[in-house]
Amino acid sequence: MSRPGKIARLLIQSLFKKPATGNYPVDRSGMPEGFRGKLKFNAGMCIGCKMCMRDCPSEAIEIRKLGEKQFEAQINLAKCIYCGQCVDSCPKKVLEITAEFELARLDPAQLKVIFNDGNKDSPKG
Amino acid sequence: MHESGDVRIPIGPQHPALKEPESFLISLRGEKITASSVRLGYNHRGIEKACEERTYTQGLYLIERICGICSHSHSTCFVQAVEEIAGIQVSPRAKYMRTLIAELERIHSHLLWLGVAGHEIGFDTLLMYTWRDREVVMDLLATLTGNRVNYGINTIGGVRRDINSKQKEEVLKAIDILEERTKYYIDLAKNETTLLKRLQGVGVLSYEDAKKLDAVGPTARASGIERDVRKDDPYAAYAELDFKVISVNSCDVYGRTLVRLGELMESYSLVRQIIRKIPDGPILIKSPRKIPAGQAVSRYEAPRGEDLHYVRANGTEKPDRVKVRAPTLANIQSVSKMLEDRYLADMPIVIAAIDPCFSCTDRLVSIRDTKSKEKNTVAWETIRLKGIAWYKDKGIDFISLNKKLTKLF
Ligand code: SF4
Ligand code: SF4
């Protein structure tokens, strides 16, 4: 039977429900496990094969040699599309993807993140 | 044909009723449309050419970004073609995973469409509710793939992520919620006067016209054409799954709504079957970086209709040629037919009813001299200079503005 305002009941019911939106930034539980966010680079393990650089679709990662068996990685957070291809391509499991997603920066220079000491990252500049 | 006595209205490239830049020229007699024509080409991104400059792995991520909604459709279609050339046999588990994500994508796309259709007819309540429910499937996609959009699950030789038993339960739980919601929307579509009065008899495309104009997907199926690549030319795991091709004979926007709602119900059943039947085994088979010379065409039933990819390989790491035919390109011709003799106010919903995606469709920019009708190519720099000169003519000098801005900061 066709009648207007059939959705009205749902509307009234919704008045007494809690909002569908989350309470960000107070509640930060939004990202599921395995979410592809900021990368992590475990400097000591890298062998400098540069497979990650070769497969990165957006030229966001750069591996530089610091010395004998020492490498650092520079990741451009603005260029990275968070696809995780470099993690898959790395033969030594040096790269890891974390669920960190709040990556906006006021200073563009800080978008270039350099990893060279353990797995800490040091924003440039 | 546009006739001289009629009022002509250009709609687009920028227009509040359009979600993307495209241009329609409408001829009106009173409130009725006598003729219409569409012009594409405002969204060309050169993706096909860019793929030739990238390796297959890199290209895959670009192909995925052809469309933000059917991203899995494009990437699956592309990898299927590459795998065929390279002779890679994908494992059954990987095929089921691809099908699972494909159906979840269909669910999210159809729910999104339902909301957009509601919005176009001024029924924004429907938009709010369907999009709220769509979040359920978006969260599911994020859990399974790691991304809400552009899932990045495909790779040449299989998929990149597996599903565990906890995730399987989550999927089933979410599907139960969505099924219940969809049943409500079906009930709504059949009984709510607002929808019935606004959608019935609008944007009619007869069976003959749909055949002649080669409509695809829900647009064709709402005109009684039972055409679905999943059934006609099964890929991934569809040959082993049981589902119906939904089609109706009403030929109007209302029919297109019913087809999509029916397909949602079929997708829920498909997802349940996949979760039940998914075989054990590897998800990825190592593939060579260099793909041997050859060519292949791959077909895929995207939420909007048949998607087609052609890939030609030349034995290197990069493809020789990639060609994409997005479903909107097949459907856009039928819009003129649907608009014929209709009211101008029906235009937004009629266009929205094919679920268009114009940036996916745009393939070529051709510039014509309006006087000599000659086609010629113009370099980017010439267009830029022309633009600057045009604005200068109107009293806006970008070069001095730019200088002032630089001084300011
Ligand atoms: S692929 Fe891995 S090991 Fe090779 S350079 Fe990159 S991070 Fe280092
Ligand atoms: S996540 Fe993707 S885009 Fe980012 S550095 Fe790795 S390969 Fe490049």
Coordinates of C-alpha atoms and ligand atoms in Angstrom, one line a residue:
Chain A
M1 CA 0.0 0.0 0.0
S2 CA 1.5 3.3 -1.0
R3 CA 1.5 6.0 1.6
P4 CA 3.5 9.2 2.1
G5 CA 5.8 9.6 5.0
K6 CA 6.5 5.9 5.5
I7 CA 10.0 6.8 6.7
A8 CA 8.6 9.0 9.5
R9 CA 8.6 6.2 12.0
L10 CA 12.3 5.6 11.5
L11 CA 12.9 9.3 11.9
I12 CA 11.1 9.4 15.3
Q13 CA 12.9 6.3 16.5
S14 CA 16.2 8.0 15.6
L15 CA 15.5 10.8 17.9
F16 CA 16.1 8.5 20.8
K17 CA 19.2 6.8 19.5
K18 CA 22.8 7.8 20.1
P19 CA 24.4 9.6 17.2
A20 CA 25.8 7.5 14.3
T21 CA 29.0 9.6 14.2
G22 CA 32.0 8.9 16.5
N23 CA 33.2 11.3 19.1
Y24 CA 36.6 12.2 17.4
P25 CA 39.1 13.4 18.6
V26 CA 38.1 12.2 22.1
D27 CA 37.5 8.7 20.9
R28 CA 40.3 7.5 18.7
S29 CA 39.3 3.9 18.4
G30 CA 38.3 4.4 14.7
M31 CA 41.0 2.6 12.9
P32 CA 40.9 -1.2 12.7
E33 CA 43.7 -3.5 13.3
G34 CA 45.9 -3.8 10.2
F35 CA 45.0 -0.4 8.9
R36 CA 47.6 1.0 6.5
G37 CA 49.0 4.2 8.0
K38 CA 52.4 5.6 8.5
L39 CA 55.4 3.4 7.7
K40 CA 58.1 2.3 10.2
F41 CA 61.7 1.5 9.1
N42 CA 63.9 -0.7 11.3
A43 CA 67.2 0.8 10.2
G44 CA 69.6 -1.9 11.4
M45 CA 68.0 -4.6 9.2
C46 CA 68.1 -2.9 5.8
I47 CA 70.5 -4.3 3.2
G48 CA 70.1 -1.5 0.8
C49 CA 68.7 -3.5 -2.1
K50 CA 66.3 -0.7 -2.9
M51 CA 63.4 -3.0 -4.0
C52 CA 61.1 -0.7 -2.0
M53 CA 62.1 2.3 -4.0
R54 CA 61.7 0.4 -7.3
D55 CA 58.2 -0.7 -6.5
C56 CA 56.8 2.4 -4.8
P57 CA 54.1 3.8 -7.1
S58 CA 54.6 7.3 -6.0
E59 CA 58.4 7.7 -5.4
A60 CA 57.7 8.4 -1.8
I61 CA 60.5 6.4 -0.2
E62 CA 64.2 6.9 -0.6
I63 CA 67.0 4.7 0.8
R64 CA 70.3 6.4 1.3
K65 CA 73.6 4.9 2.3
L66 CA 75.2 6.3 5.5
G67 CA 78.2 4.0 5.7
E68 CA 79.1 0.4 5.7
K69 CA 75.9 -1.6 6.0
Q70 CA 74.1 1.5 7.3
F71 CA 71.1 2.9 5.6
E72 CA 68.6 5.5 6.3
A73 CA 65.1 5.9 4.8
Q74 CA 63.4 9.1 3.9
I75 CA 59.6 8.8 3.5
N76 CA 57.6 11.7 2.1
L77 CA 54.3 11.5 4.0
A78 CA 52.7 13.8 1.5
K79 CA 53.6 11.6 -1.5
C80 CA 53.0 8.3 0.1
I81 CA 49.7 6.7 -0.8
Y82 CA 49.9 4.2 2.1
C83 CA 49.5 1.2 -0.2
G84 CA 52.1 -0.9 1.7
Q85 CA 53.7 -2.1 -1.5
C86 CA 57.2 -1.4 -0.2
V87 CA 56.4 -3.6 2.9
D88 CA 55.5 -6.4 0.5
S89 CA 58.5 -5.9 -1.7
C90 CA 61.1 -5.7 1.0
P91 CA 63.0 -9.1 1.2
K92 CA 64.2 -8.5 4.8
K93 CA 60.9 -7.3 6.4
V94 CA 62.6 -4.0 7.3
L95 CA 59.5 -1.9 6.7
E96 CA 56.3 -2.1 8.7
I97 CA 53.0 -0.4 8.4
T98 CA 51.4 1.1 11.5
A99 CA 47.9 2.3 12.1
E100 CA 49.0 5.9 12.7
F101 CA 46.9 8.1 10.5
E102 CA 47.0 11.6 11.9
L103 CA 49.8 12.8 9.7
A104 CA 48.9 16.3 8.8
R105 CA 51.7 18.9 9.5
L106 CA 51.6 22.6 9.4
D107 CA 55.2 22.8 8.1
P108 CA 55.7 21.0 4.8
A109 CA 59.3 20.2 5.7
Q110 CA 58.1 18.0 8.5
L111 CA 56.3 15.8 6.0
K112 CA 59.7 14.3 5.0
V113 CA 60.4 11.9 7.8
I114 CA 63.9 10.3 8.1
F115 CA 64.5 7.1 9.9
N116 CA 68.1 6.3 10.7
D117 CA 68.3 5.4 14.4
G118 CA 66.6 2.1 15.4
N119 CA 63.0 2.6 14.6
K120 CA 62.6 6.1 15.8
D121 CA 61.9 8.8 13.2
S122 CA 63.3 12.3 13.3
P123 CA 61.3 14.9 11.5
K124 CA 63.6 17.0 9.4
G125 CA 64.4 20.6 10.2
Chain B
M1 CA 19.0 16.9 -33.0
H2 CA 19.0 20.4 -31.7
E3 CA 16.6 22.6 -33.7
S4 CA 16.9 26.3 -34.2
G5 CA 13.5 27.4 -32.7
D6 CA 14.2 25.8 -29.3
V7 CA 15.8 27.4 -26.2
R8 CA 19.2 25.9 -25.6
I9 CA 20.6 25.6 -22.1
P10 CA 24.1 24.5 -21.5
I11 CA 24.4 22.5 -18.2
G12 CA 27.9 22.2 -17.1
P13 CA 30.9 21.8 -17.1
Q14 CA 30.3 23.4 -13.7
H15 CA 26.8 23.1 -12.4
P16 CA 25.2 22.6 -9.0
A17 CA 23.2 19.6 -10.3
L18 CA 26.3 17.8 -11.5
K19 CA 28.8 16.1 -9.3
E20 CA 31.7 16.1 -11.7
P21 CA 32.5 18.4 -14.6
E22 CA 30.8 17.3 -17.8
S23 CA 28.7 19.3 -20.1
F24 CA 25.2 18.8 -21.4
L25 CA 23.5 20.9 -24.0
I26 CA 19.7 20.8 -23.7
S27 CA 17.2 22.0 -26.2
L28 CA 13.9 23.0 -24.5
R29 CA 10.4 23.7 -25.8
G30 CA 8.6 25.0 -22.8
E31 CA 9.6 22.7 -19.9
K32 CA 10.1 19.7 -22.2
I33 CA 13.5 18.6 -23.5
T34 CA 13.5 18.1 -27.2
A35 CA 17.1 17.2 -27.7
S36 CA 20.2 16.8 -25.6
S37 CA 23.8 16.0 -26.2
V38 CA 26.6 15.3 -23.8
R39 CA 30.2 16.3 -24.0
L40 CA 32.9 14.6 -22.0
G41 CA 36.6 15.5 -21.8
Y42 CA 36.8 17.8 -18.7
N43 CA 38.3 15.1 -16.5
H44 CA 41.0 13.5 -18.6
R45 CA 43.8 12.3 -16.5
G46 CA 46.0 10.4 -18.9
I47 CA 46.0 7.3 -16.8
E48 CA 46.4 4.9 -19.8
K49 CA 49.5 6.7 -21.0
A50 CA 50.9 6.9 -17.5
C51 CA 50.6 3.2 -17.1
E52 CA 53.0 2.7 -20.0
E53 CA 55.6 4.6 -18.0
R54 CA 55.2 2.4 -14.9
T55 CA 55.9 -1.2 -14.0
Y56 CA 53.0 -3.6 -13.7
T57 CA 53.1 -3.4 -10.0
Q58 CA 53.2 0.4 -9.9
G59 CA 50.5 0.7 -12.6
L60 CA 48.2 -1.5 -10.6
Y61 CA 47.9 1.3 -7.9
L62 CA 47.2 3.8 -10.6
I63 CA 44.6 1.7 -12.3
E64 CA 43.0 1.2 -8.9
R65 CA 42.6 5.0 -8.7
I66 CA 40.6 5.3 -12.0
C67 CA 37.6 5.2 -9.8
G68 CA 37.2 5.8 -6.1
I69 CA 34.1 3.6 -5.9
C70 CA 34.8 0.7 -8.2
S71 CA 38.5 0.7 -7.5
H72 CA 38.6 -3.1 -6.9
S73 CA 36.7 -3.6 -10.2
H74 CA 39.4 -1.8 -12.2
S75 CA 42.3 -3.4 -10.4
T76 CA 40.8 -6.9 -10.7
C77 CA 40.0 -6.4 -14.4
F78 CA 43.6 -5.3 -15.0
V79 CA 45.3 -8.1 -13.0
Q80 CA 43.1 -10.6 -14.8
A81 CA 44.4 -9.4 -18.1
V82 CA 48.0 -9.4 -17.0
E83 CA 47.7 -12.9 -15.4
E84 CA 46.2 -14.2 -18.7
I85 CA 49.1 -12.9 -20.7
A86 CA 51.7 -14.3 -18.2
G87 CA 49.8 -17.6 -17.9
I88 CA 49.6 -17.3 -14.1
Q89 CA 47.0 -19.6 -12.5
V90 CA 45.6 -17.8 -9.4
S91 CA 44.9 -20.0 -6.4
P92 CA 41.3 -20.7 -5.6
R93 CA 41.5 -19.0 -2.3
A94 CA 42.8 -15.8 -3.9
K95 CA 39.9 -16.0 -6.4
Y96 CA 37.4 -16.2 -3.5
M97 CA 39.1 -13.3 -1.7
R98 CA 38.8 -11.2 -4.9
T99 CA 35.1 -12.1 -5.2
L100 CA 34.5 -11.3 -1.6
I101 CA 35.9 -7.8 -1.9
A102 CA 34.1 -7.4 -5.2
E103 CA 30.7 -8.1 -3.6
L104 CA 31.4 -5.9 -0.6
E105 CA 32.3 -3.2 -3.1
R106 CA 29.1 -3.7 -4.9
I107 CA 27.2 -3.4 -1.6
H108 CA 28.9 -0.1 -0.8
S109 CA 28.4 1.2 -4.3
H110 CA 24.7 0.4 -4.5
L111 CA 24.0 1.8 -1.0
L112 CA 25.9 5.0 -2.1
W113 CA 23.8 5.2 -5.2
L114 CA 20.6 4.8 -3.3
G115 CA 21.6 7.8 -1.2
V116 CA 22.6 9.9 -4.2
A117 CA 19.3 9.0 -5.9
G118 CA 17.4 10.1 -2.8
H119 CA 19.3 13.3 -2.7
E120 CA 18.6 14.1 -6.4
I121 CA 14.9 13.8 -5.8
G122 CA 15.0 15.9 -2.7
F123 CA 14.6 13.0 -0.3
D124 CA 17.6 13.7 1.8
T125 CA 16.4 11.6 4.7
L126 CA 17.0 8.5 2.5
L127 CA 20.5 9.8 1.8
M128 CA 21.3 10.1 5.5
Y129 CA 20.1 6.7 6.4
T130 CA 21.6 4.8 3.5
W131 CA 25.0 6.4 4.0
R132 CA 24.9 5.7 7.6
D133 CA 24.3 2.0 6.8
R134 CA 27.0 2.2 4.2
E135 CA 29.5 2.9 7.0
V136 CA 29.0 -0.7 8.1
V137 CA 30.4 -2.1 4.9
M138 CA 33.1 0.6 4.7
D139 CA 34.4 -0.4 8.1
L140 CA 34.4 -4.0 7.0
L141 CA 36.5 -3.2 3.9
A142 CA 38.9 -1.3 6.1
T143 CA 39.2 -4.3 8.4
L144 CA 39.7 -6.7 5.6
T145 CA 42.0 -4.7 3.4
G146 CA 43.5 -2.0 5.5
N147 CA 42.0 0.8 3.5
R148 CA 38.5 2.3 3.3
V149 CA 38.8 3.1 -0.4
N150 CA 41.4 1.9 -2.9
Y151 CA 41.7 -1.3 -1.0
G152 CA 45.0 -2.4 -2.6
I153 CA 44.2 -6.0 -2.1
N154 CA 45.0 -7.2 -5.6
T155 CA 48.4 -8.0 -6.9
I156 CA 49.6 -9.9 -9.9
G157 CA 49.3 -13.5 -9.0
G158 CA 46.8 -13.3 -6.2
V159 CA 45.8 -11.1 -3.3
R160 CA 47.8 -9.4 -0.6
R161 CA 45.7 -10.1 2.5
D162 CA 44.1 -13.2 3.8
I163 CA 40.9 -13.5 5.9
N164 CA 40.9 -15.1 9.4
S165 CA 38.1 -16.7 11.3
K166 CA 37.5 -13.6 13.5
Q167 CA 37.1 -11.5 10.4
K168 CA 34.8 -14.0 8.8
E169 CA 32.5 -13.7 11.8
E170 CA 32.6 -9.9 11.6
V171 CA 31.6 -10.1 7.9
L172 CA 28.7 -12.3 8.7
K173 CA 27.5 -10.1 11.5
A174 CA 27.7 -7.0 9.3
I175 CA 25.9 -8.7 6.5
D176 CA 23.0 -9.6 8.8
I177 CA 22.7 -5.9 9.8
L178 CA 22.8 -4.8 6.2
E179 CA 20.4 -7.3 5.0
E180 CA 17.8 -6.2 7.5
R181 CA 18.4 -2.6 6.5
T182 CA 18.1 -3.4 2.8
K183 CA 14.8 -5.2 3.4
Y184 CA 13.5 -2.0 5.0
Y185 CA 14.6 0.0 1.9
I186 CA 12.9 -2.5 -0.4
D187 CA 9.8 -2.1 1.6
L188 CA 10.2 1.7 1.5
A189 CA 10.8 1.7 -2.3
K190 CA 7.6 -0.3 -2.8
N191 CA 5.4 1.7 -0.5
E192 CA 6.7 5.2 0.0
T193 CA 4.7 7.6 -2.2
T194 CA 7.6 10.1 -2.6
L195 CA 9.7 7.5 -4.3
L196 CA 7.0 5.9 -6.4
K197 CA 5.6 9.2 -7.7
R198 CA 9.0 10.7 -8.4
L199 CA 10.7 7.7 -10.1
Q200 CA 8.0 5.7 -11.9
G201 CA 7.9 6.5 -15.7
V202 CA 10.9 8.8 -15.4
G203 CA 13.9 8.3 -17.8
V204 CA 12.4 5.6 -19.9
L205 CA 14.7 3.5 -21.9
S206 CA 12.9 0.7 -23.9
Y207 CA 14.3 -2.8 -24.3
E208 CA 15.0 -2.1 -28.0
D209 CA 16.8 1.2 -27.2
A210 CA 18.8 -0.3 -24.4
K211 CA 20.0 -3.1 -26.9
K212 CA 20.7 -0.7 -29.7
L213 CA 22.6 1.7 -27.4
D214 CA 24.5 -1.1 -25.7
A215 CA 23.6 -0.2 -22.2
V216 CA 25.3 -2.2 -19.5
G217 CA 24.8 -3.1 -15.8
P218 CA 21.7 -2.1 -13.8
T219 CA 20.7 0.3 -16.6
A220 CA 20.4 -2.6 -19.1
R221 CA 18.9 -4.9 -16.5
A222 CA 16.2 -2.5 -15.6
S223 CA 15.2 -2.5 -19.3
G224 CA 14.7 -6.3 -19.3
I225 CA 18.1 -7.3 -20.7
E226 CA 19.5 -10.1 -18.6
R227 CA 23.2 -9.3 -19.1
D228 CA 25.7 -9.8 -16.4
V229 CA 29.4 -10.7 -17.0
R230 CA 29.4 -12.7 -13.7
K231 CA 26.9 -15.1 -15.3
D232 CA 27.7 -14.8 -19.0
D233 CA 31.5 -15.1 -18.8
P234 CA 32.3 -16.0 -15.2
Y235 CA 35.6 -14.8 -13.7
A236 CA 37.1 -15.2 -10.2
A237 CA 34.9 -17.6 -8.2
Y238 CA 31.5 -16.7 -9.7
A239 CA 31.2 -20.0 -11.6
E240 CA 31.1 -21.9 -8.3
L241 CA 28.6 -19.6 -6.6
D242 CA 24.9 -19.5 -6.9
F243 CA 23.1 -16.2 -7.7
K244 CA 20.3 -14.7 -9.8
V245 CA 20.7 -12.0 -12.3
I246 CA 18.1 -9.4 -11.3
S247 CA 16.2 -7.7 -14.1
V248 CA 12.9 -5.9 -14.3
N249 CA 10.9 -4.7 -17.3
S250 CA 9.7 -1.3 -16.1
C251 CA 12.5 0.5 -18.1
D252 CA 12.5 3.5 -15.8
V253 CA 14.5 5.0 -12.9
Y254 CA 12.2 3.1 -10.5
G255 CA 13.2 -0.1 -12.2
R256 CA 16.9 0.8 -11.9
T257 CA 16.3 1.3 -8.1
L258 CA 14.6 -2.1 -7.8
V259 CA 17.4 -3.8 -9.7
R260 CA 20.1 -2.3 -7.4
L261 CA 18.1 -3.2 -4.3
G262 CA 17.6 -6.8 -5.6
E263 CA 21.3 -7.0 -6.4
L264 CA 22.1 -5.9 -2.8
M265 CA 20.2 -9.0 -1.6
E266 CA 22.0 -11.2 -4.0
S267 CA 25.3 -9.8 -2.9
Y268 CA 24.5 -10.7 0.7
S269 CA 23.8 -14.2 -0.3
L270 CA 27.0 -14.3 -2.3
V271 CA 29.1 -13.1 0.6
R272 CA 27.7 -15.7 2.9
Q273 CA 28.4 -18.4 0.3
I274 CA 32.0 -17.2 -0.1
I275 CA 32.6 -17.2 3.7
R276 CA 31.2 -20.8 3.8
K277 CA 33.0 -22.2 0.8
I278 CA 36.3 -20.4 0.8
P279 CA 38.9 -23.1 0.2
D280 CA 42.3 -23.3 2.0
G281 CA 45.5 -22.7 0.2
P282 CA 48.0 -20.0 -0.7
I283 CA 46.7 -16.5 -1.5
L284 CA 49.6 -15.5 -3.7
I285 CA 51.7 -17.1 -6.4
K286 CA 54.9 -15.5 -7.2
S287 CA 54.8 -13.8 -10.5
P288 CA 57.6 -12.6 -12.8
R289 CA 58.5 -8.9 -13.0
K290 CA 58.7 -9.2 -16.8
I291 CA 55.5 -10.1 -18.5
P292 CA 56.0 -12.0 -21.7
A293 CA 54.8 -10.4 -25.0
G294 CA 51.1 -10.9 -25.7
Q295 CA 47.7 -9.3 -25.3
A296 CA 44.5 -9.9 -23.4
V297 CA 41.1 -8.5 -22.9
S298 CA 39.5 -8.9 -19.5
R299 CA 35.8 -8.4 -18.6
Y300 CA 34.4 -7.6 -15.2
E301 CA 30.9 -6.8 -13.9
A302 CA 31.5 -3.6 -11.9
P303 CA 28.6 -2.2 -9.8
R304 CA 27.8 0.2 -12.7
G305 CA 28.1 -2.4 -15.5
E306 CA 30.6 -4.2 -17.6
D307 CA 34.2 -2.9 -17.3
L308 CA 36.7 -3.8 -19.9
H309 CA 40.5 -3.7 -19.9
Y310 CA 42.9 -4.4 -22.7
V311 CA 46.5 -4.9 -22.0
R312 CA 49.3 -5.5 -24.4
A313 CA 52.7 -6.7 -23.1
N314 CA 56.0 -6.6 -24.9
G315 CA 58.2 -8.7 -22.7
T316 CA 59.5 -5.9 -20.4
E317 CA 58.5 -4.8 -17.0
K318 CA 56.1 -2.2 -18.4
P319 CA 53.0 -2.7 -20.5
D320 CA 53.0 -1.6 -24.1
R321 CA 49.4 -0.4 -24.0
V322 CA 46.6 -0.3 -21.6
K323 CA 43.1 0.5 -22.6
V324 CA 40.2 1.0 -20.2
R325 CA 36.5 1.1 -21.1
A326 CA 34.6 2.1 -18.0
P327 CA 30.9 1.2 -17.7
T328 CA 29.8 4.8 -17.9
L329 CA 31.1 5.2 -21.4
A330 CA 28.7 2.4 -22.5
N331 CA 25.8 3.9 -20.6
I332 CA 26.2 7.6 -21.4
Q333 CA 24.7 7.3 -24.9
S334 CA 21.4 6.2 -23.5
V335 CA 21.0 9.3 -21.4
S336 CA 20.0 11.4 -24.4
K337 CA 17.3 8.8 -25.2
M338 CA 16.1 8.8 -21.6
L339 CA 15.8 12.6 -21.6
E340 CA 13.8 12.9 -24.8
D341 CA 10.4 14.5 -24.3
R342 CA 10.9 14.6 -20.5
Y343 CA 10.8 17.6 -18.2
L344 CA 14.0 19.6 -17.5
A345 CA 13.5 18.9 -13.7
D346 CA 14.0 15.2 -14.4
M347 CA 17.4 15.6 -15.7
P348 CA 19.5 15.3 -12.5
I349 CA 17.8 12.0 -11.4
V350 CA 17.9 10.6 -15.0
I351 CA 21.6 11.2 -15.2
A352 CA 22.2 10.0 -11.7
A353 CA 20.3 6.8 -12.4
I354 CA 23.0 5.4 -14.7
D355 CA 25.3 5.9 -11.7
P356 CA 27.8 7.9 -13.8
C357 CA 31.4 8.2 -13.1
F358 CA 32.7 10.8 -15.6
S359 CA 36.4 10.9 -14.7
C360 CA 36.6 7.1 -15.2
T361 CA 35.1 7.6 -18.6
D362 CA 37.2 10.4 -19.9
R363 CA 39.8 9.1 -22.3
L364 CA 40.7 11.8 -24.8
V365 CA 40.6 15.5 -25.2
S366 CA 40.1 16.6 -28.8
I367 CA 40.1 20.3 -29.6
R368 CA 38.2 21.5 -32.6
D369 CA 38.4 24.8 -34.5
T370 CA 34.8 25.9 -34.5
K371 CA 35.1 27.6 -37.8
S372 CA 37.0 25.1 -40.0
K373 CA 35.8 22.1 -37.9
E374 CA 39.3 20.9 -38.0
K375 CA 40.8 18.9 -35.2
N376 CA 44.2 20.0 -34.0
T377 CA 46.4 19.4 -31.0
V378 CA 47.4 22.3 -28.8
A379 CA 50.4 22.2 -26.5
W380 CA 49.8 22.6 -22.7
E381 CA 52.0 25.8 -22.7
T382 CA 49.8 27.4 -25.4
I383 CA 46.7 26.7 -23.4
R384 CA 48.3 28.2 -20.3
L385 CA 49.4 31.4 -22.1
K386 CA 46.0 31.6 -23.8
G387 CA 44.3 31.4 -20.4
I388 CA 46.5 34.1 -18.9
A389 CA 45.9 36.4 -21.9
W390 CA 42.1 35.8 -21.7
Y391 CA 42.0 36.8 -18.1
K392 CA 44.2 39.8 -18.7
D393 CA 41.6 40.9 -21.3
K394 CA 39.0 40.8 -18.6
G395 CA 41.2 42.9 -16.3
I396 CA 42.7 40.1 -14.1
D397 CA 46.5 40.0 -14.3
F398 CA 47.7 36.8 -12.8
I399 CA 51.4 37.6 -13.2
S400 CA 51.2 40.8 -11.1
L401 CA 48.8 39.1 -8.7
N402 CA 51.3 36.3 -8.3
K403 CA 54.1 38.8 -7.6
K404 CA 52.0 40.6 -5.0
L405 CA 51.3 37.3 -3.3
T406 CA 54.9 36.2 -3.2
K407 CA 55.8 39.6 -1.6
L408 CA 53.1 39.1 1.0
F409 CA 54.4 35.7 2.2
Ligands
SF4_1 S1 63.6 -3.3 0.2 FE1 64.0 -3.5 2.4 S2 66.1 -4.2 2.6 FE2 65.8 -3.4 0.5 S3 66.4 -1.2 0.6 FE3 64.2 -1.3 0.9 S4 64.0 -1.4 3.2 FE4 66.1 -1.9 2.7
SF4_2 S1 53.4 2.7 1.3 FE1 53.3 2.7 -1.0 S2 53.5 4.9 -1.5 FE2 54.2 4.7 0.6 S3 56.4 4.4 0.5 FE3 55.5 2.4 0.5 S4 55.2 1.8 -1.6 FE4 55.6 4.0 -1.6

